[in-house]
mmCIF file of C-alpha atoms and ligand atoms in Angstrom:
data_model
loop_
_atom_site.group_PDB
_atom_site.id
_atom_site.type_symbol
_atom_site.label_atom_id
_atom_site.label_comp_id
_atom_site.label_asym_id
_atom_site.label_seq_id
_atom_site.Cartn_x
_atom_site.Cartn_y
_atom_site.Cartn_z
ATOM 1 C CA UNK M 199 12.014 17.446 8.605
ATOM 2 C CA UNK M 200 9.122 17.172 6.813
ATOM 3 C CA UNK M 201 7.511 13.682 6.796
ATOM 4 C CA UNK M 202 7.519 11.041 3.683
ATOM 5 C CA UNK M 203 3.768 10.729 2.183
ATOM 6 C CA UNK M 204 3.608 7.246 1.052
ATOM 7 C CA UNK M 205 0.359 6.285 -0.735
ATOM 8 C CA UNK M 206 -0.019 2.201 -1.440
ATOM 9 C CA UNK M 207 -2.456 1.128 -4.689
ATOM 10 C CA UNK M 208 -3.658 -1.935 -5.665
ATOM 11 C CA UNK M 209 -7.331 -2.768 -7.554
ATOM 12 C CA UNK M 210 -10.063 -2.402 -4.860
ATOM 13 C CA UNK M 211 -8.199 -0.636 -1.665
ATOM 14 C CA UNK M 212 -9.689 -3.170 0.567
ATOM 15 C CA UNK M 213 -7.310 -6.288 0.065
ATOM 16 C CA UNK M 214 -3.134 -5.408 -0.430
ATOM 17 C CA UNK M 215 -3.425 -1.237 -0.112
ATOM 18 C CA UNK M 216 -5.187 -1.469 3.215
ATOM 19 C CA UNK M 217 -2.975 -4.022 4.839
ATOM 20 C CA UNK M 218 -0.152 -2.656 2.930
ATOM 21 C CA UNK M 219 -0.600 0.779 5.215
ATOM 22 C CA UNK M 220 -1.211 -1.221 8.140
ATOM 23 C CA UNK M 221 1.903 -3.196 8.408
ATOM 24 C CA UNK M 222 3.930 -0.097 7.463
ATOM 25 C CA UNK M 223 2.198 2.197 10.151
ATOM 26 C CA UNK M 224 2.926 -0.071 12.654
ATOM 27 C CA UNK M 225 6.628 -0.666 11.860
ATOM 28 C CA UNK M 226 7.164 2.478 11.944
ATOM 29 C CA UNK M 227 5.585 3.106 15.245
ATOM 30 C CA UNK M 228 8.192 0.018 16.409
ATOM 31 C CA UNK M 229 11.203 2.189 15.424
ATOM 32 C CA UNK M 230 10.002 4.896 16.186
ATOM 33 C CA UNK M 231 9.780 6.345 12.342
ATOM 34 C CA UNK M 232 6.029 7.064 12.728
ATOM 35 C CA UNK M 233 6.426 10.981 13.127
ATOM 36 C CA UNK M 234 8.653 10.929 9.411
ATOM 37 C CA UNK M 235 5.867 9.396 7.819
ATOM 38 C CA UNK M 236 2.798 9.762 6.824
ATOM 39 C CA UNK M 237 0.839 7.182 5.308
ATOM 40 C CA UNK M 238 -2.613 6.120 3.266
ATOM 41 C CA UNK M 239 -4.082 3.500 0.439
ATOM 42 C CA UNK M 240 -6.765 3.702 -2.214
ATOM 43 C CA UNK M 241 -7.221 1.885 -4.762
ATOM 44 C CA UNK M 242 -8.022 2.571 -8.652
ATOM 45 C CA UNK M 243 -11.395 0.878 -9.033
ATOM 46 C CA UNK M 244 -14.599 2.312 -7.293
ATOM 47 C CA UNK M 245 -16.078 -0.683 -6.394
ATOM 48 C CA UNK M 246 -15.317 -0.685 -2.281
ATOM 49 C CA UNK M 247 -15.242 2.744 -2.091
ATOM 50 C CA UNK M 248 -16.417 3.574 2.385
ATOM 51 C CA UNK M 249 -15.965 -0.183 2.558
ATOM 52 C CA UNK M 250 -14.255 -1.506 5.710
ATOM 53 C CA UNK M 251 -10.656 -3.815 4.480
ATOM 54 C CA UNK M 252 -11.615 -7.479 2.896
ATOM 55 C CA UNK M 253 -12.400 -9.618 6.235
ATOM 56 C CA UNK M 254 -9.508 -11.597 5.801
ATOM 57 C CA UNK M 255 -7.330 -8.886 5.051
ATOM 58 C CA UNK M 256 -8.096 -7.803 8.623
ATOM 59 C CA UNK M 257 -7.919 -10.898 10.290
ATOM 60 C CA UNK M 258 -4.202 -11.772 9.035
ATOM 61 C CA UNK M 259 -3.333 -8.076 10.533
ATOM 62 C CA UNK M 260 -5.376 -9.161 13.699
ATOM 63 C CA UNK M 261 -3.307 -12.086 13.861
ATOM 64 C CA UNK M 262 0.079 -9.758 14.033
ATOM 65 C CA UNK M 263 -1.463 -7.312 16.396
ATOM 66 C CA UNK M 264 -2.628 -4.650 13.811
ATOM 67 C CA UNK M 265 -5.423 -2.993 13.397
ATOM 68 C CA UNK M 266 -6.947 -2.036 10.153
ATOM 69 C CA UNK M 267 -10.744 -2.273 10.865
ATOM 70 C CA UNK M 268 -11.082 1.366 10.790
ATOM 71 C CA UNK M 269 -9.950 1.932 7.300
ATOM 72 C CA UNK M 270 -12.196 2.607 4.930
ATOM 73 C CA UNK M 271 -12.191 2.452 0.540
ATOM 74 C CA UNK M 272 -11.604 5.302 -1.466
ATOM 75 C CA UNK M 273 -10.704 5.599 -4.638
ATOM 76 C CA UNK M 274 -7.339 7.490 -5.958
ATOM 77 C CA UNK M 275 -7.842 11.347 -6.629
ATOM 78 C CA UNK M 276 -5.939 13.762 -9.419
ATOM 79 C CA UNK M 277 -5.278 15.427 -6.281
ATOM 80 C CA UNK M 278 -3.182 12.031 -4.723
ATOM 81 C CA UNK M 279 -0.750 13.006 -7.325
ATOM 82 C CA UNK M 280 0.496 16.016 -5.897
ATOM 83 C CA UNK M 281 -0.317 15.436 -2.546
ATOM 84 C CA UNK M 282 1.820 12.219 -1.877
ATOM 85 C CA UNK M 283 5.494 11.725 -2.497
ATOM 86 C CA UNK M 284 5.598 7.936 -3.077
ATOM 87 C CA UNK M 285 2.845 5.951 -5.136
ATOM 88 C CA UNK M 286 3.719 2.400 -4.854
ATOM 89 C CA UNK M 287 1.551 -0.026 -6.636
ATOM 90 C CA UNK M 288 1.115 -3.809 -6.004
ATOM 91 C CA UNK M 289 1.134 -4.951 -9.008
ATOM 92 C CA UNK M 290 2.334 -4.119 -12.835
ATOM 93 C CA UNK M 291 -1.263 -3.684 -13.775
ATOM 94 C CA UNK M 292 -1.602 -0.968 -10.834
ATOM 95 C CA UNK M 293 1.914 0.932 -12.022
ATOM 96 C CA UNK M 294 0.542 1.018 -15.806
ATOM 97 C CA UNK M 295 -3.217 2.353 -14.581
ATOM 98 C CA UNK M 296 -1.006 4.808 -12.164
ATOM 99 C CA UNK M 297 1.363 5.977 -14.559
ATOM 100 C CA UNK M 298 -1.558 6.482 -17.497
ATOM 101 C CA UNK M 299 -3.349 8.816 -15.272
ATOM 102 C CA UNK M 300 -0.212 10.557 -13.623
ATOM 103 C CA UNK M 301 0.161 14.405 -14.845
ATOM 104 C CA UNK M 302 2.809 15.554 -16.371
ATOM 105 C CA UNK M 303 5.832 15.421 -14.067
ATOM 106 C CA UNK M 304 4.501 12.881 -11.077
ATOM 107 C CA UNK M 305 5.259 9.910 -13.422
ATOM 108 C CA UNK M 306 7.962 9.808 -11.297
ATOM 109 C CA UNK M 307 6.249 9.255 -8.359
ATOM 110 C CA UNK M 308 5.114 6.221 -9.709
ATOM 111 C CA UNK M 309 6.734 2.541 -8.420
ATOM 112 C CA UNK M 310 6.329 -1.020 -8.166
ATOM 113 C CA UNK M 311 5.900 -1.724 -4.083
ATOM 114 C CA UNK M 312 8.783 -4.368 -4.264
ATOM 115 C CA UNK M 313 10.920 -2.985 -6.587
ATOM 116 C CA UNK M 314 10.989 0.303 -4.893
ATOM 117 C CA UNK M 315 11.141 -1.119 -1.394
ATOM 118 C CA UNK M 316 13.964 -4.332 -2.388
ATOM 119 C CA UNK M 317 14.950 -4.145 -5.854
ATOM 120 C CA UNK M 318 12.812 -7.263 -6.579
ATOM 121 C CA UNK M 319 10.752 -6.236 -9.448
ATOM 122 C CA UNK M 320 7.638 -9.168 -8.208
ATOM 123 C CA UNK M 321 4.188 -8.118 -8.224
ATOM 124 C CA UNK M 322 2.210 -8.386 -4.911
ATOM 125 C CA UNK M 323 -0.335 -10.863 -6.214
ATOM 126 C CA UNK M 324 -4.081 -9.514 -5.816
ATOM 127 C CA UNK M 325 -5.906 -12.185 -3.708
ATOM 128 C CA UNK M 326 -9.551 -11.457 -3.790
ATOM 129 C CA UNK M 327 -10.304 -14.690 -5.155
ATOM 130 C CA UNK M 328 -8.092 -17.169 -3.496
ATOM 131 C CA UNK M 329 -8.493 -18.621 0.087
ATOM 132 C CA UNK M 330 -7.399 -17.213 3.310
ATOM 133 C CA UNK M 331 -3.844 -19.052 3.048
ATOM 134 C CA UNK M 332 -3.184 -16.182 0.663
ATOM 135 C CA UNK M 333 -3.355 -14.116 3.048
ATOM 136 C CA UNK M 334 -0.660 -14.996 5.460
ATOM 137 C CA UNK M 335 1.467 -15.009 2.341
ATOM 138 C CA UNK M 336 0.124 -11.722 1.496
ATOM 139 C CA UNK M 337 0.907 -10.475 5.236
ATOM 140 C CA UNK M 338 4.421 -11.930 4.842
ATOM 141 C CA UNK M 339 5.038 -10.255 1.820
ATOM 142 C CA UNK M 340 3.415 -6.834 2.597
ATOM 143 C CA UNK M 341 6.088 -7.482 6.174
ATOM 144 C CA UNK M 342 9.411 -8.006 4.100
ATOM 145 C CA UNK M 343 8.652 -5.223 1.715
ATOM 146 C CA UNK M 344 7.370 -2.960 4.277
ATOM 147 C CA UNK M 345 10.705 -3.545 6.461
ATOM 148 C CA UNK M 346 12.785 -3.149 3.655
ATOM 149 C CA UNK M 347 10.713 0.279 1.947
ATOM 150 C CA UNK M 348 11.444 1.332 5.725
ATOM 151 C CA UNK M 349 15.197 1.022 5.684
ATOM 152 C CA UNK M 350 15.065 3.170 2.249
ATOM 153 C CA UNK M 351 12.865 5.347 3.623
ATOM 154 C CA UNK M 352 15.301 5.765 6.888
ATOM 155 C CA UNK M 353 18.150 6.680 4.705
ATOM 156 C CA UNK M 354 16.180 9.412 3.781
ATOM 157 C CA UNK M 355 14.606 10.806 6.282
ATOM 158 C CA UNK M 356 17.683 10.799 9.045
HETATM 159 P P1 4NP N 106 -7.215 -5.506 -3.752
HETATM 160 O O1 4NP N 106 -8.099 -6.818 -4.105
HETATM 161 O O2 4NP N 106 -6.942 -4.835 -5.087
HETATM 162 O O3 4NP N 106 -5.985 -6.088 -3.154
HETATM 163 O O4 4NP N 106 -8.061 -4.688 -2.812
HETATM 164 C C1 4NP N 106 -9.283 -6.729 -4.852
HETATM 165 C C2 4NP N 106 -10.461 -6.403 -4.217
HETATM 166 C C3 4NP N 106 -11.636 -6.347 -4.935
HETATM 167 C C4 4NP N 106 -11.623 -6.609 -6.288
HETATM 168 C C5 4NP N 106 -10.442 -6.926 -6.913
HETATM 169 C C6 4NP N 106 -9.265 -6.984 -6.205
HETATM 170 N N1 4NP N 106 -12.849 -6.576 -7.008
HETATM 171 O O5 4NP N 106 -12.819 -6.932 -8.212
HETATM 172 O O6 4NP N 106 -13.876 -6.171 -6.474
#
């Protein structure tokens, strides 16, 4: 079976995207998914690009017993389009810059995280500028939508 290439997007790939891939790398490694998956971030500014994840982007991973230190920016790439299956973006603004630059034919490719993973068509707020409370939410968030984007992904991949 070949595996499910899931590429997360948000703004700078060093806030949602990077913690995004986190949290769904390691529930996957929990139910034993991780071989049917394979999974990155990057973001569609160029701002962060070889930049380590947003401190407190790493800390709220830290404090769930993830890992995401070793990431590092990068912006998306024409080639992301035919290389991944999934693009899920974090936010509306994310979908529309995805969806302008998709080629012909990996439009649909293109979702909303939530909506994809739960049906709940809710943006995953960007948080650069608020305080670190945001991101707990943001981890909580990224957690429910990366449980439920597994069970979807599950039904596919058994
Ligand atoms: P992210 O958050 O899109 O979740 O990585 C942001 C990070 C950096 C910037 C904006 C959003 N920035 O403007 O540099």
């Amino acid at each position: 079976m070949k595996p499910v290439r899931v590429l997360f997007v948000c703004l700078g790939n060093i806030c949602r995207s990077p913690l995004a891939e986190g949290v769904l790398c390691a529930l996957a490694e929990q139910k034993g998914l991780a071989s049917a998956l394979q999974v990155d971030s990057a973001g569609t500014g160029a701002w962060h690009i070889g930049e380590p994840p947003d401190g407190r982007s790493i800390q709220a991973a830290r404090r769930h017993g993830i890992d995401i230190s070793a990431q590092r920016g990068r912006q998306l790439r024409a080639e992301d389009f035919r290389d991944f299956d999934l693009i899920l973006g974090m936010d509306e603004n994310n979908v529309r810059t995805l969806k302008g630059l998709a080629p012909e034919g990996a439009a649909g490719k293109v979702h909303l995280f939530l909506n994809y993973a739960s049906g709940r068509s809710e943006d995953v707020p960007d948080p650069y500028y608020e305080g670190a409370d945001a991101f707990e939410a943001l981890y909580q968030m990224l957690e429910a939508g990366c449980s439920s984007l597994l069970v979807r992904l599950g039904e596919r991949t058994s």
